[in-house]
CSV table of C-alpha atoms and ligand atoms in Angstrom, one decimal:
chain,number,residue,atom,x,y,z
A,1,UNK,CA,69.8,74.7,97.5
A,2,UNK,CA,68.4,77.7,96.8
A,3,UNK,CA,70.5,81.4,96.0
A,4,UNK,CA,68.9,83.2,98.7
A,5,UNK,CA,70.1,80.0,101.1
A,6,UNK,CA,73.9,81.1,99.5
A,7,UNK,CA,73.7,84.4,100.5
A,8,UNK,CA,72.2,84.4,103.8
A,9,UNK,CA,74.8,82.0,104.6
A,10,UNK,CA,77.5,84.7,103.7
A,11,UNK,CA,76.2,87.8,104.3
A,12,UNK,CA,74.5,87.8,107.9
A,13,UNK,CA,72.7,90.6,107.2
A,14,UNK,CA,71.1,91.7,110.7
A,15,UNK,CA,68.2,94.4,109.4
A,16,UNK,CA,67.5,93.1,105.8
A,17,UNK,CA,66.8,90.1,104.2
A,18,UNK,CA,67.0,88.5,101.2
A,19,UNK,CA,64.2,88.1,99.1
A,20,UNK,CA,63.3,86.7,95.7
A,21,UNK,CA,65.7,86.3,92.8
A,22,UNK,CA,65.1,86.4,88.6
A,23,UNK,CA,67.2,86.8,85.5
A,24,UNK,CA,66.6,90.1,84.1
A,25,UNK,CA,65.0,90.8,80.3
A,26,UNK,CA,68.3,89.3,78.6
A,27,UNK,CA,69.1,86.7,80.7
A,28,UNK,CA,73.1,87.6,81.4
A,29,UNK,CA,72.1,88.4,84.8
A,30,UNK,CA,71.0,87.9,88.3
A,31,UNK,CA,69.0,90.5,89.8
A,32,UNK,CA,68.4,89.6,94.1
A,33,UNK,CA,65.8,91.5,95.9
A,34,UNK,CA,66.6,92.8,99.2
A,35,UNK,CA,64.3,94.2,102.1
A,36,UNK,CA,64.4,95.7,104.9
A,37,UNK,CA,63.4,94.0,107.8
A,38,UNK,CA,59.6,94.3,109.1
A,39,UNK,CA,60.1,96.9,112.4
A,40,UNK,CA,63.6,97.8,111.7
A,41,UNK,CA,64.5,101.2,111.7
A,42,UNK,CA,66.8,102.9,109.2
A,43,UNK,CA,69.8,103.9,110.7
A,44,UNK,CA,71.5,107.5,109.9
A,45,UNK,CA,75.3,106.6,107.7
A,46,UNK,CA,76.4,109.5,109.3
A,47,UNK,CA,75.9,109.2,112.9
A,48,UNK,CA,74.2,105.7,113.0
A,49,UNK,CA,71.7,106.8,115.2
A,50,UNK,CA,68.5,104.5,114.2
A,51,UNK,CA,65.4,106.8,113.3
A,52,UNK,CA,61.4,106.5,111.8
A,53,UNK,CA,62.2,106.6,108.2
A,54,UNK,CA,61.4,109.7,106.7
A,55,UNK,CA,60.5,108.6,102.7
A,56,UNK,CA,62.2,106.0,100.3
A,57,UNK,CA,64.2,106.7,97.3
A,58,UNK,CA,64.0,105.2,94.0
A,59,UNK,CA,65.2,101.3,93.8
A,60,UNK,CA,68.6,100.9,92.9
A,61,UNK,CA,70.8,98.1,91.8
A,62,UNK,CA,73.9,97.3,93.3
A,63,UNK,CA,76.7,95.1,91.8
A,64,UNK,CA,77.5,91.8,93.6
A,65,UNK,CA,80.5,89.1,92.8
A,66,UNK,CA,79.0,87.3,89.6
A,67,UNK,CA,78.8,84.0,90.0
A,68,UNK,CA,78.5,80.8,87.0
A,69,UNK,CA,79.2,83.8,84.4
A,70,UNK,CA,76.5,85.7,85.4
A,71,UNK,CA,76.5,89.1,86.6
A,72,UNK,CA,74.6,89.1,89.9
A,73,UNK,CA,72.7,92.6,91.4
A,74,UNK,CA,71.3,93.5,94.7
A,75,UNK,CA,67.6,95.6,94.1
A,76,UNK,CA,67.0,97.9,96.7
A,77,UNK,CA,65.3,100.7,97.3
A,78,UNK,CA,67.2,103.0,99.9
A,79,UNK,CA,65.3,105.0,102.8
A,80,UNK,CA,65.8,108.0,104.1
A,81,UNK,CA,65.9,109.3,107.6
A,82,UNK,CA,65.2,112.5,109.6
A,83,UNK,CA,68.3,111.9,112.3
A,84,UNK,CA,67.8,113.9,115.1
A,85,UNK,CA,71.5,113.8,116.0
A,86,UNK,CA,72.5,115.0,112.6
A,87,UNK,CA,69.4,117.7,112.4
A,88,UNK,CA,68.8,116.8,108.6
A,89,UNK,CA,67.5,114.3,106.7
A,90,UNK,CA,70.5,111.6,105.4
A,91,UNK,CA,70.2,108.2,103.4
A,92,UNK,CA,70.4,105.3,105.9
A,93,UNK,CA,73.5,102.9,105.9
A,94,UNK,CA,73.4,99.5,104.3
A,95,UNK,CA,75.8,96.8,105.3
A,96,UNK,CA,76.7,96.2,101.5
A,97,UNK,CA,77.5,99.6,100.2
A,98,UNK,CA,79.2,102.8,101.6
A,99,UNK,CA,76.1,104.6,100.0
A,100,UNK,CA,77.5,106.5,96.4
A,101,UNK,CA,79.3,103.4,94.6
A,102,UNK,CA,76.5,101.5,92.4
A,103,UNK,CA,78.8,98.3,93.8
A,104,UNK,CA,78.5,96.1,97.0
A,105,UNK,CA,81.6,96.2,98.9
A,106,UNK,CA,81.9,92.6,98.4
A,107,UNK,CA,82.5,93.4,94.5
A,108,UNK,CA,84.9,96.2,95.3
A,109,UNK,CA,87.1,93.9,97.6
A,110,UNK,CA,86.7,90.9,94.6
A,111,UNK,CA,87.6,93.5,92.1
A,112,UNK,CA,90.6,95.0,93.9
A,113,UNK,CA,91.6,91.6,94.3
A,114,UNK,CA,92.9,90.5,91.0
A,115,UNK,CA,93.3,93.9,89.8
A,116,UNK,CA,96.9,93.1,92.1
A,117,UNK,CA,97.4,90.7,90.0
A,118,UNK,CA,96.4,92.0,86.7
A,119,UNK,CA,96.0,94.9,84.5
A,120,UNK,CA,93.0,97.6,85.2
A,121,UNK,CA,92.3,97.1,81.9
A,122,UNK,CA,92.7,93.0,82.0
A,123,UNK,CA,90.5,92.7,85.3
A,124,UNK,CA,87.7,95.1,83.4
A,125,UNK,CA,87.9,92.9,80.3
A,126,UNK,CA,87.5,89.6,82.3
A,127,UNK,CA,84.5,90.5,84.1
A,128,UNK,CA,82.9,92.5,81.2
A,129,UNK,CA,82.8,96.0,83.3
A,130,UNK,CA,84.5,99.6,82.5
A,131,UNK,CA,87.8,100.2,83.6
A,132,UNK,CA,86.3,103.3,85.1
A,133,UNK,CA,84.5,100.6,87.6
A,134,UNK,CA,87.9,98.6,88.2
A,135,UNK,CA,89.4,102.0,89.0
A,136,UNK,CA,86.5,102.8,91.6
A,137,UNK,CA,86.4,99.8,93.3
A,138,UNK,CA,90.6,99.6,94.0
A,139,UNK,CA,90.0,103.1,95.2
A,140,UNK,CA,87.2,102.6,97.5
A,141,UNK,CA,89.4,99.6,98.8
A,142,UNK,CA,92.3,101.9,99.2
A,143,UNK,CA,89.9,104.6,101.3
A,144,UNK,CA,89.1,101.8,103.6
A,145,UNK,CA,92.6,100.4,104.1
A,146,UNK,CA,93.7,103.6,104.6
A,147,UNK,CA,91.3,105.2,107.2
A,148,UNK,CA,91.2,101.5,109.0
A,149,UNK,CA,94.8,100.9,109.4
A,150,UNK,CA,97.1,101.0,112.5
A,151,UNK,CA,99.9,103.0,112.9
A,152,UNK,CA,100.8,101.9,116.3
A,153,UNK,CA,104.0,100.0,115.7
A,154,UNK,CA,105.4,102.9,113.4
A,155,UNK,CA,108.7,103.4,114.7
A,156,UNK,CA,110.9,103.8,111.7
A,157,UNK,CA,110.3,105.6,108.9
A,158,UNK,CA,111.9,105.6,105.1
A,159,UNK,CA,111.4,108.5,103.1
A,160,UNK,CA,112.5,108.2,98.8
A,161,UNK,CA,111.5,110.0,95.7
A,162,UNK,CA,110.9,108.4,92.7
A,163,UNK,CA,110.6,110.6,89.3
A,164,UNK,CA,106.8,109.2,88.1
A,165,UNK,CA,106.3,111.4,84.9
A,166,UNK,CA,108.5,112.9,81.8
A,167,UNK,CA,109.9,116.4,82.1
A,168,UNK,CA,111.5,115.9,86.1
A,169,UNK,CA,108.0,115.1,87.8
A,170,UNK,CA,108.5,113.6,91.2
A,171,UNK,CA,106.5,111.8,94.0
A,172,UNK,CA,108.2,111.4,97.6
A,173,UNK,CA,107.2,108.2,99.2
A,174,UNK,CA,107.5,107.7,102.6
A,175,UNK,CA,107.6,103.9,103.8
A,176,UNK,CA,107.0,102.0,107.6
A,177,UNK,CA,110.4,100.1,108.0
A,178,UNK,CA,110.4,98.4,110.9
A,179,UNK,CA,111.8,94.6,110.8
A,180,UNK,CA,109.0,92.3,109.5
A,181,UNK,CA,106.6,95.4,108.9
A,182,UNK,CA,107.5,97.3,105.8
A,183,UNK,CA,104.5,99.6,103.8
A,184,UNK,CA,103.7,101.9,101.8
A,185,UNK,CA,102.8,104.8,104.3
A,186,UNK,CA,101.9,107.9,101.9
A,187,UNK,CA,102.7,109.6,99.0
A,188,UNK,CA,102.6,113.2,98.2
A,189,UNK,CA,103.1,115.2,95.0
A,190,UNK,CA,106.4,117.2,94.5
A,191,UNK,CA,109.5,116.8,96.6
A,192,UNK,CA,109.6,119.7,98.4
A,193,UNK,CA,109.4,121.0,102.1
A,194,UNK,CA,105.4,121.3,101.9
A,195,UNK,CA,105.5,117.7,100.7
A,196,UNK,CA,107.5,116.7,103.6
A,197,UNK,CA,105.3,118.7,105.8
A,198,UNK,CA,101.9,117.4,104.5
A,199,UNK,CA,103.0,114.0,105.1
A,200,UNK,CA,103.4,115.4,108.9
A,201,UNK,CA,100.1,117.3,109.1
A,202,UNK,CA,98.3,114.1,107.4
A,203,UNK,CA,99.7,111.9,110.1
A,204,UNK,CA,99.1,113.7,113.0
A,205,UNK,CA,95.8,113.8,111.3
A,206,UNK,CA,94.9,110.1,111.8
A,207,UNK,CA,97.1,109.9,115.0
A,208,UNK,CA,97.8,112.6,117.0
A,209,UNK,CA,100.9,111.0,118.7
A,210,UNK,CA,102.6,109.6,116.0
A,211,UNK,CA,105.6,111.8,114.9
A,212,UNK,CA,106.5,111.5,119.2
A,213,UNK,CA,106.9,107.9,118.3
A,214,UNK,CA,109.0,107.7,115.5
A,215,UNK,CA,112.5,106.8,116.9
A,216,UNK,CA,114.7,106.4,113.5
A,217,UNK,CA,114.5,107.7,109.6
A,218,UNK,CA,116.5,106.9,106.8
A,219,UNK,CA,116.3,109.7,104.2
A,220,UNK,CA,118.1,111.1,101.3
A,221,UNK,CA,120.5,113.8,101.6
A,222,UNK,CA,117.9,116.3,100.3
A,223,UNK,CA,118.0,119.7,102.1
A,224,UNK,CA,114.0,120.3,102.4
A,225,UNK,CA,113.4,116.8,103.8
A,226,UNK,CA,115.9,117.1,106.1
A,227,UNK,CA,114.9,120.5,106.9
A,228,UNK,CA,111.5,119.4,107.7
A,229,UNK,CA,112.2,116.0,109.5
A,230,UNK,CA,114.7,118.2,111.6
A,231,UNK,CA,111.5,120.0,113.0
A,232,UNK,CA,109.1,117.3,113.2
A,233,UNK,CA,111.0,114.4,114.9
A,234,UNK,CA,113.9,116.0,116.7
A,235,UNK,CA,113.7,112.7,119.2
A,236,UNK,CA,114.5,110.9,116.1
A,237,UNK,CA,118.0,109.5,114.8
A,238,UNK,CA,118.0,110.7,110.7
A,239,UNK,CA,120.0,107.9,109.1
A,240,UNK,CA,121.3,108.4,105.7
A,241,UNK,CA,121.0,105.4,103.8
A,242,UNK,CA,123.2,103.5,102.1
A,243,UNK,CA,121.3,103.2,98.8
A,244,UNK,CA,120.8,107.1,98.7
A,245,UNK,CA,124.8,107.7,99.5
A,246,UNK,CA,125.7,105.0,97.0
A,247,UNK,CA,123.1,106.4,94.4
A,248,UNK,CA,125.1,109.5,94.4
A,249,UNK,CA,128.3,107.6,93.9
A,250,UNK,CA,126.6,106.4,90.6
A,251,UNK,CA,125.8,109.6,89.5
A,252,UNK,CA,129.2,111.9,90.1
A,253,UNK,CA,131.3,108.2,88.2
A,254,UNK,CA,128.8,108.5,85.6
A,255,UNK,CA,129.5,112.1,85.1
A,256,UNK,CA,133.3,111.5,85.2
A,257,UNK,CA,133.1,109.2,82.3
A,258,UNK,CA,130.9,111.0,80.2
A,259,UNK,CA,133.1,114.3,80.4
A,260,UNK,CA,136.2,111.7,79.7
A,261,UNK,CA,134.5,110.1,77.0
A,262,UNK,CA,133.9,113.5,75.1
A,263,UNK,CA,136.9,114.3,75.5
A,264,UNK,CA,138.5,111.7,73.9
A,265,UNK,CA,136.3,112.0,71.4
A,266,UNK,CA,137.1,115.9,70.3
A,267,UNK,CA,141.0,115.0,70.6
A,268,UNK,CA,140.5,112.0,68.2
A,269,UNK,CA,141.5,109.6,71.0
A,270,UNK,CA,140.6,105.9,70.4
A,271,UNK,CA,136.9,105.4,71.8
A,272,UNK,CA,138.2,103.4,74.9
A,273,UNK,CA,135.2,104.1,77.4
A,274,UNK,CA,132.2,103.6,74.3
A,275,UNK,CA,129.4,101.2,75.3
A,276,UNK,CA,131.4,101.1,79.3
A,277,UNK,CA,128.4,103.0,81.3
A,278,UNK,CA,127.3,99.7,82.7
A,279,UNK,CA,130.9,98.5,83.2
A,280,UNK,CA,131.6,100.6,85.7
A,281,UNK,CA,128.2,101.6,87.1
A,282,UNK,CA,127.1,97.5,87.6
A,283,UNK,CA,128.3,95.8,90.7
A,284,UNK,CA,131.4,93.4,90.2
A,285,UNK,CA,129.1,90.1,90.8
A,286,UNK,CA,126.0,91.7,88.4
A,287,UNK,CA,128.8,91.9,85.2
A,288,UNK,CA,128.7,89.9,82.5
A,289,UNK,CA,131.8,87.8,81.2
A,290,UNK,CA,132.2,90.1,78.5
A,291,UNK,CA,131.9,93.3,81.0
A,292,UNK,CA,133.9,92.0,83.6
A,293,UNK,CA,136.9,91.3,81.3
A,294,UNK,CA,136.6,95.3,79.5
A,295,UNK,CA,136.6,96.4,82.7
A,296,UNK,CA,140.1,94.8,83.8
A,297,UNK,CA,141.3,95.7,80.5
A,298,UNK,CA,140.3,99.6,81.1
A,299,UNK,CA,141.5,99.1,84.7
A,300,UNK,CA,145.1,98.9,83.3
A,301,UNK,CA,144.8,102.6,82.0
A,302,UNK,CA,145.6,106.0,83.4
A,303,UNK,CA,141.7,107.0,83.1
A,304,UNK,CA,140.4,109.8,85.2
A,305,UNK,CA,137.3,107.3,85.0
A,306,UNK,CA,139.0,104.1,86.6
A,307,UNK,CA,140.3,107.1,89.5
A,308,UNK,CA,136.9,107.6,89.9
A,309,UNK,CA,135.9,104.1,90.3
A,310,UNK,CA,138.4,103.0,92.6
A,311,UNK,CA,137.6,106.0,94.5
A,312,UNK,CA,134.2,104.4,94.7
A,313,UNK,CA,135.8,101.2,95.8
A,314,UNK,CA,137.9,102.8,97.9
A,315,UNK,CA,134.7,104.0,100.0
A,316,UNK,CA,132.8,100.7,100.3
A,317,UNK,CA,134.7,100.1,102.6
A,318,UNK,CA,132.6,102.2,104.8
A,319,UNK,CA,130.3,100.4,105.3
A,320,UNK,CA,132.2,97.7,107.1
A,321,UNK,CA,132.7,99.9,110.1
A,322,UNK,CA,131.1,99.0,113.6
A,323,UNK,CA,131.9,102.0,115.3
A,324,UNK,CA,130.9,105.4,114.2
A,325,UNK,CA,134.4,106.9,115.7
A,326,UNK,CA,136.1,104.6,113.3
A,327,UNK,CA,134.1,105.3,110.3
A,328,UNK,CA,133.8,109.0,111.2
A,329,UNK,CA,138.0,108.8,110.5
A,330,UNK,CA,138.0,106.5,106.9
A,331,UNK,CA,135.1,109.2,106.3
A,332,UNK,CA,137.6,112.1,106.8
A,333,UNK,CA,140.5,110.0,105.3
A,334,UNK,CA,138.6,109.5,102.2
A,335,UNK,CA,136.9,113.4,101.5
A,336,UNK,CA,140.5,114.5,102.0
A,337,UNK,CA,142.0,111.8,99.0
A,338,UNK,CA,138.7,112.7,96.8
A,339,UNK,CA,139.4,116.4,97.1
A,340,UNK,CA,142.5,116.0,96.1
A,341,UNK,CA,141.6,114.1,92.9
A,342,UNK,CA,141.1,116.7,90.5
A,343,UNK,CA,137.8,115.1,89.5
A,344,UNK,CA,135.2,118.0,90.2
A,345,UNK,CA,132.2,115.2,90.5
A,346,UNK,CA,133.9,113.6,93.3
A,347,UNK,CA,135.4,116.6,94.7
A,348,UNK,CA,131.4,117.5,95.3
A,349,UNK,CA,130.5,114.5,96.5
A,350,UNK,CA,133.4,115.1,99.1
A,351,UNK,CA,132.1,118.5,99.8
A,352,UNK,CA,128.4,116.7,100.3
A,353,UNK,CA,129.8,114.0,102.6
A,354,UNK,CA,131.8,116.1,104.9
A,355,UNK,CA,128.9,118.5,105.1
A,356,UNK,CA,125.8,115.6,106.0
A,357,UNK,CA,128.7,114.0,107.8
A,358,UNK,CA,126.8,113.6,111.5
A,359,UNK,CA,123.7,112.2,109.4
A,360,UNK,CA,125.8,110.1,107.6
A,361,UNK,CA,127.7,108.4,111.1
A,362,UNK,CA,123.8,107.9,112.5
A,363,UNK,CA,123.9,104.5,110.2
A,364,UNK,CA,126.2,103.2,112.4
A,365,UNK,CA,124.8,104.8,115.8
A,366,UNK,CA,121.7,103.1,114.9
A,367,UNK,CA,123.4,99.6,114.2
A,368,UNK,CA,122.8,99.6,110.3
A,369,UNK,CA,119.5,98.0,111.7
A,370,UNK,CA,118.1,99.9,108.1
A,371,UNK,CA,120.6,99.2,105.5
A,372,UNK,CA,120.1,100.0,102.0
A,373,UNK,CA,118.3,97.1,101.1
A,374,UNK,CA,114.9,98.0,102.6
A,375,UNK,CA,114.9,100.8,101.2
A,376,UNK,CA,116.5,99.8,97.7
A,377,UNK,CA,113.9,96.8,97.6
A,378,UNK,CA,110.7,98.6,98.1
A,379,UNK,CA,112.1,101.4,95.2
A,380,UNK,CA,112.4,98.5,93.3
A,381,UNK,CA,109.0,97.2,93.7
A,382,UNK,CA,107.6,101.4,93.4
A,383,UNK,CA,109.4,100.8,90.1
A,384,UNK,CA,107.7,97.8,88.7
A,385,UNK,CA,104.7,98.7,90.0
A,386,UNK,CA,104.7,102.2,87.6
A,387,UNK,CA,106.3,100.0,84.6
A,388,UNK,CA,103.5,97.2,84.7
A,389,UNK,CA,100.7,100.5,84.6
A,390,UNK,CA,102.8,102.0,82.0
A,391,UNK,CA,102.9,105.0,83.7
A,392,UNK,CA,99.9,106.7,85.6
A,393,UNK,CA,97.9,109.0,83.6
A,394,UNK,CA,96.8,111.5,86.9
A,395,UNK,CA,98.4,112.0,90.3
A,396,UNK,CA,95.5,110.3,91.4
A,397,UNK,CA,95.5,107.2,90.0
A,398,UNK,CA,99.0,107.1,90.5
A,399,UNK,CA,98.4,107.3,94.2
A,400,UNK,CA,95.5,104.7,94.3
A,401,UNK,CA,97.7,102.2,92.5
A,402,UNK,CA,100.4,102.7,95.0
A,403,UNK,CA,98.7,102.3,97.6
A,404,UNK,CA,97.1,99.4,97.0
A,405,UNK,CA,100.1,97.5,95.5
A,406,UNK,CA,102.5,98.5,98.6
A,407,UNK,CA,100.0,100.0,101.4
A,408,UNK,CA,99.5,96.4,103.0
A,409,UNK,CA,96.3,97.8,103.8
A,410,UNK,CA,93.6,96.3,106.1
A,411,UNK,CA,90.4,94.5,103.9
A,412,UNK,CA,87.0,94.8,105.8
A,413,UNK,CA,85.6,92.2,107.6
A,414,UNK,CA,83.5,90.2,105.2
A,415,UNK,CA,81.5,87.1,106.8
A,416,UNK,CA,82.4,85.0,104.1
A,417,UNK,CA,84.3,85.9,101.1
A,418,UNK,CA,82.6,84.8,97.9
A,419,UNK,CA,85.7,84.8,95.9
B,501,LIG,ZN1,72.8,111.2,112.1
């Protein structure tokens, strides 16, 4: 069997054809000639109106999947066409290539493919090309995806932050979290009320209905999301989620114990709470042997720590509740004991409770359908995602990488994928 009966059999190209095929000067790879079709007319990229040709460009080569170890390159020599819709003259489209990449589509998608799996830097190494090429061809994948997807099912939204870069640097993520359906839906720089609102503007971009169908979102108590998403989807139930609310819990007992442990430090106390951050911040099951039995032993003690954290406790119980009357009381019941704790960390968080307190009942008017662990999962994998590209270098790449590992994005049609 020949290489041109290969391709034809996988590409179905309708206008062009495959023609010849020879090694180049040094032999490490394939170069495949490609024609246009006899009486085919070019067709505009722009406006895919099919026109007389107007002149033909230089030939250019075009990376294909390699195949037995060899590189393998399209030759072609583009035309150009005076479109009458268009009123200029514009390079016609080829099925292979969106036009400015020196790759085929098919390469992009082949490259984009195990550069999920693997390093940038381990996919360019593997198939002896830059990692300026790898980095191209996940982004021209992403572009697809993310002009070619659908956002009809969109109902529920998750919206989370995640600090990407040294010196307080944040990206605000907004997820689809709808049972069984759970992406990556944008990312935007900052976490601020123009983030929030671009995310807006760029959705209504691609479809103009979509904030009217969004029916629940689970956010973080952060005043300019909350301000924005109070503007934008006022049909919509704001839930504030369990993995934010708890989050904060983390944060105001951390802060308790650090205060506590400096202080027994400067009076020349015995170090009792040393080495105890992860005692008390872990979850009971996630402790080792050796935490969980310091913790009962620091459990005994009058600590303003261990008040803290059975505060904590205390409020887990929360999220038992069925009814939002019900928790809306233990809410109340529980600001009123924190306030009067003398522990200013909780004392805020008390404050900040009472005062996000509707928000806070929507978790239970909306069924705790969207608990924490949607939201705490995908932060997870946002997480590991940034750790295994040891951090992005630009905002860019950053977003590229995002959206390709948690986008779920749509692949283009191929007629047979050579990988
Ligand atoms: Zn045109």
């Amino acid at each position: 069997m020949r290489l041109k009966t290969i391709l034809n059999y996988g590409l179905k190209f309708k206008c062009f054809c495959i023609g010849k095929s020879e090694f180049n000067e040094k032999k490490d790879s394939i170069i495949v000639e490609i024609k246009a079709r006899t009486n085919s007319k070019p067709v505009c990229s722009i406006c895919g109106t099919a026109s007389p040709g107007y002149d033909t460009l230089p030939e250019r080569l075009f990376e294909f999947v390699p195949m037995w170890g060899l590189r393998v390159f399209f030759r072609y020599a583009m035309r150009r066409v005076s479109c009458p819709q268009c009123k200029r003259v514009v390079v016609e489209a080829v099925p292979w290539c969106d036009g400015k990449n020196h790759f085929t589509n098919h390469y992009a998608a082949f490259l984009a493919s195990w550069a999920k799996e693997l390093s940038w830097k381990s996919v360019a190494a593997h198939f002896h090309t830059s990692w300026q090429t790898v980095c191209s061809a996940v982004e021209s994948v992403v572009n697809y995806g993310l002009t070619h997807r659908n956002l009809d099912s969109v109902t529920a939204l998750g919206v989370d932050e995640i600090a990407w870069h040294k010196g307080h640097k944040y990206l605000t993520l907004v997820y689809q979290i709808n049972p069984g359906a759970r992406r990556l839906l944008w990312v935007g720089e900052k976490r601020t009320q123009e983030t929030m609102s671009s995310f807006f503007a760029d959705m209504t971009k691609l479809k103009a209905d979509f904030s009217a169908q969004i029916r629940v979102i689970c956010s973080d108590m952060w005043k300019p999301y909350l301000k924005i998403i109070a503007k934008h989807l006022p049909q919509a139930i704001n839930v504030l989620d369990r993995f934010h609310i708890m989050q904060k819990f983390g944060k105001a007992l951390d802060k308790v114990r650090s205060e506590e442990a400096k202080r027994l430090r400067q009076a020349k106390q015995p170090p009792l709470l040393s080495k105890t951050r992860w005692c008390f911040l872990k979850r009971r099951e996630n402790l080792t042997e050796k935490q969980g039995f310091k913790l009962n032993e620091l459990l005994k003690m009058n600590l303003r720590t261990v008040k803290a954290y059975l505060l904590r406790e205390q409020f887990q119980k929360l999220w038992e509740y069925r009814s939002p009357g019900w928790a809306g009381k233990f809410l109340e019941q529980w600001c009123h004991a924190a306030i009067f704790s003398r522990l200013e960390p909780m004392k805020d968080l008390a404050r900040m409770l009472t005062a996000h307190r509707p928000l806070i009942l929507n978790y239970f008017r909306a069924k705790k359908q969207f608990n924490s662990g949607i939201v705490e999962g995908l932060n997870r994998k946002i997480n590991l995602t940034i750790r295994k590209s040891f951090g992005f270098r630009t905002l860019k790449i950053a977003k590229v990488c995002l959206y390709h590992q948690l986008g779920e994005l749509p692949e283009p049609d191929f007629a047979h994928k050579f990988w």
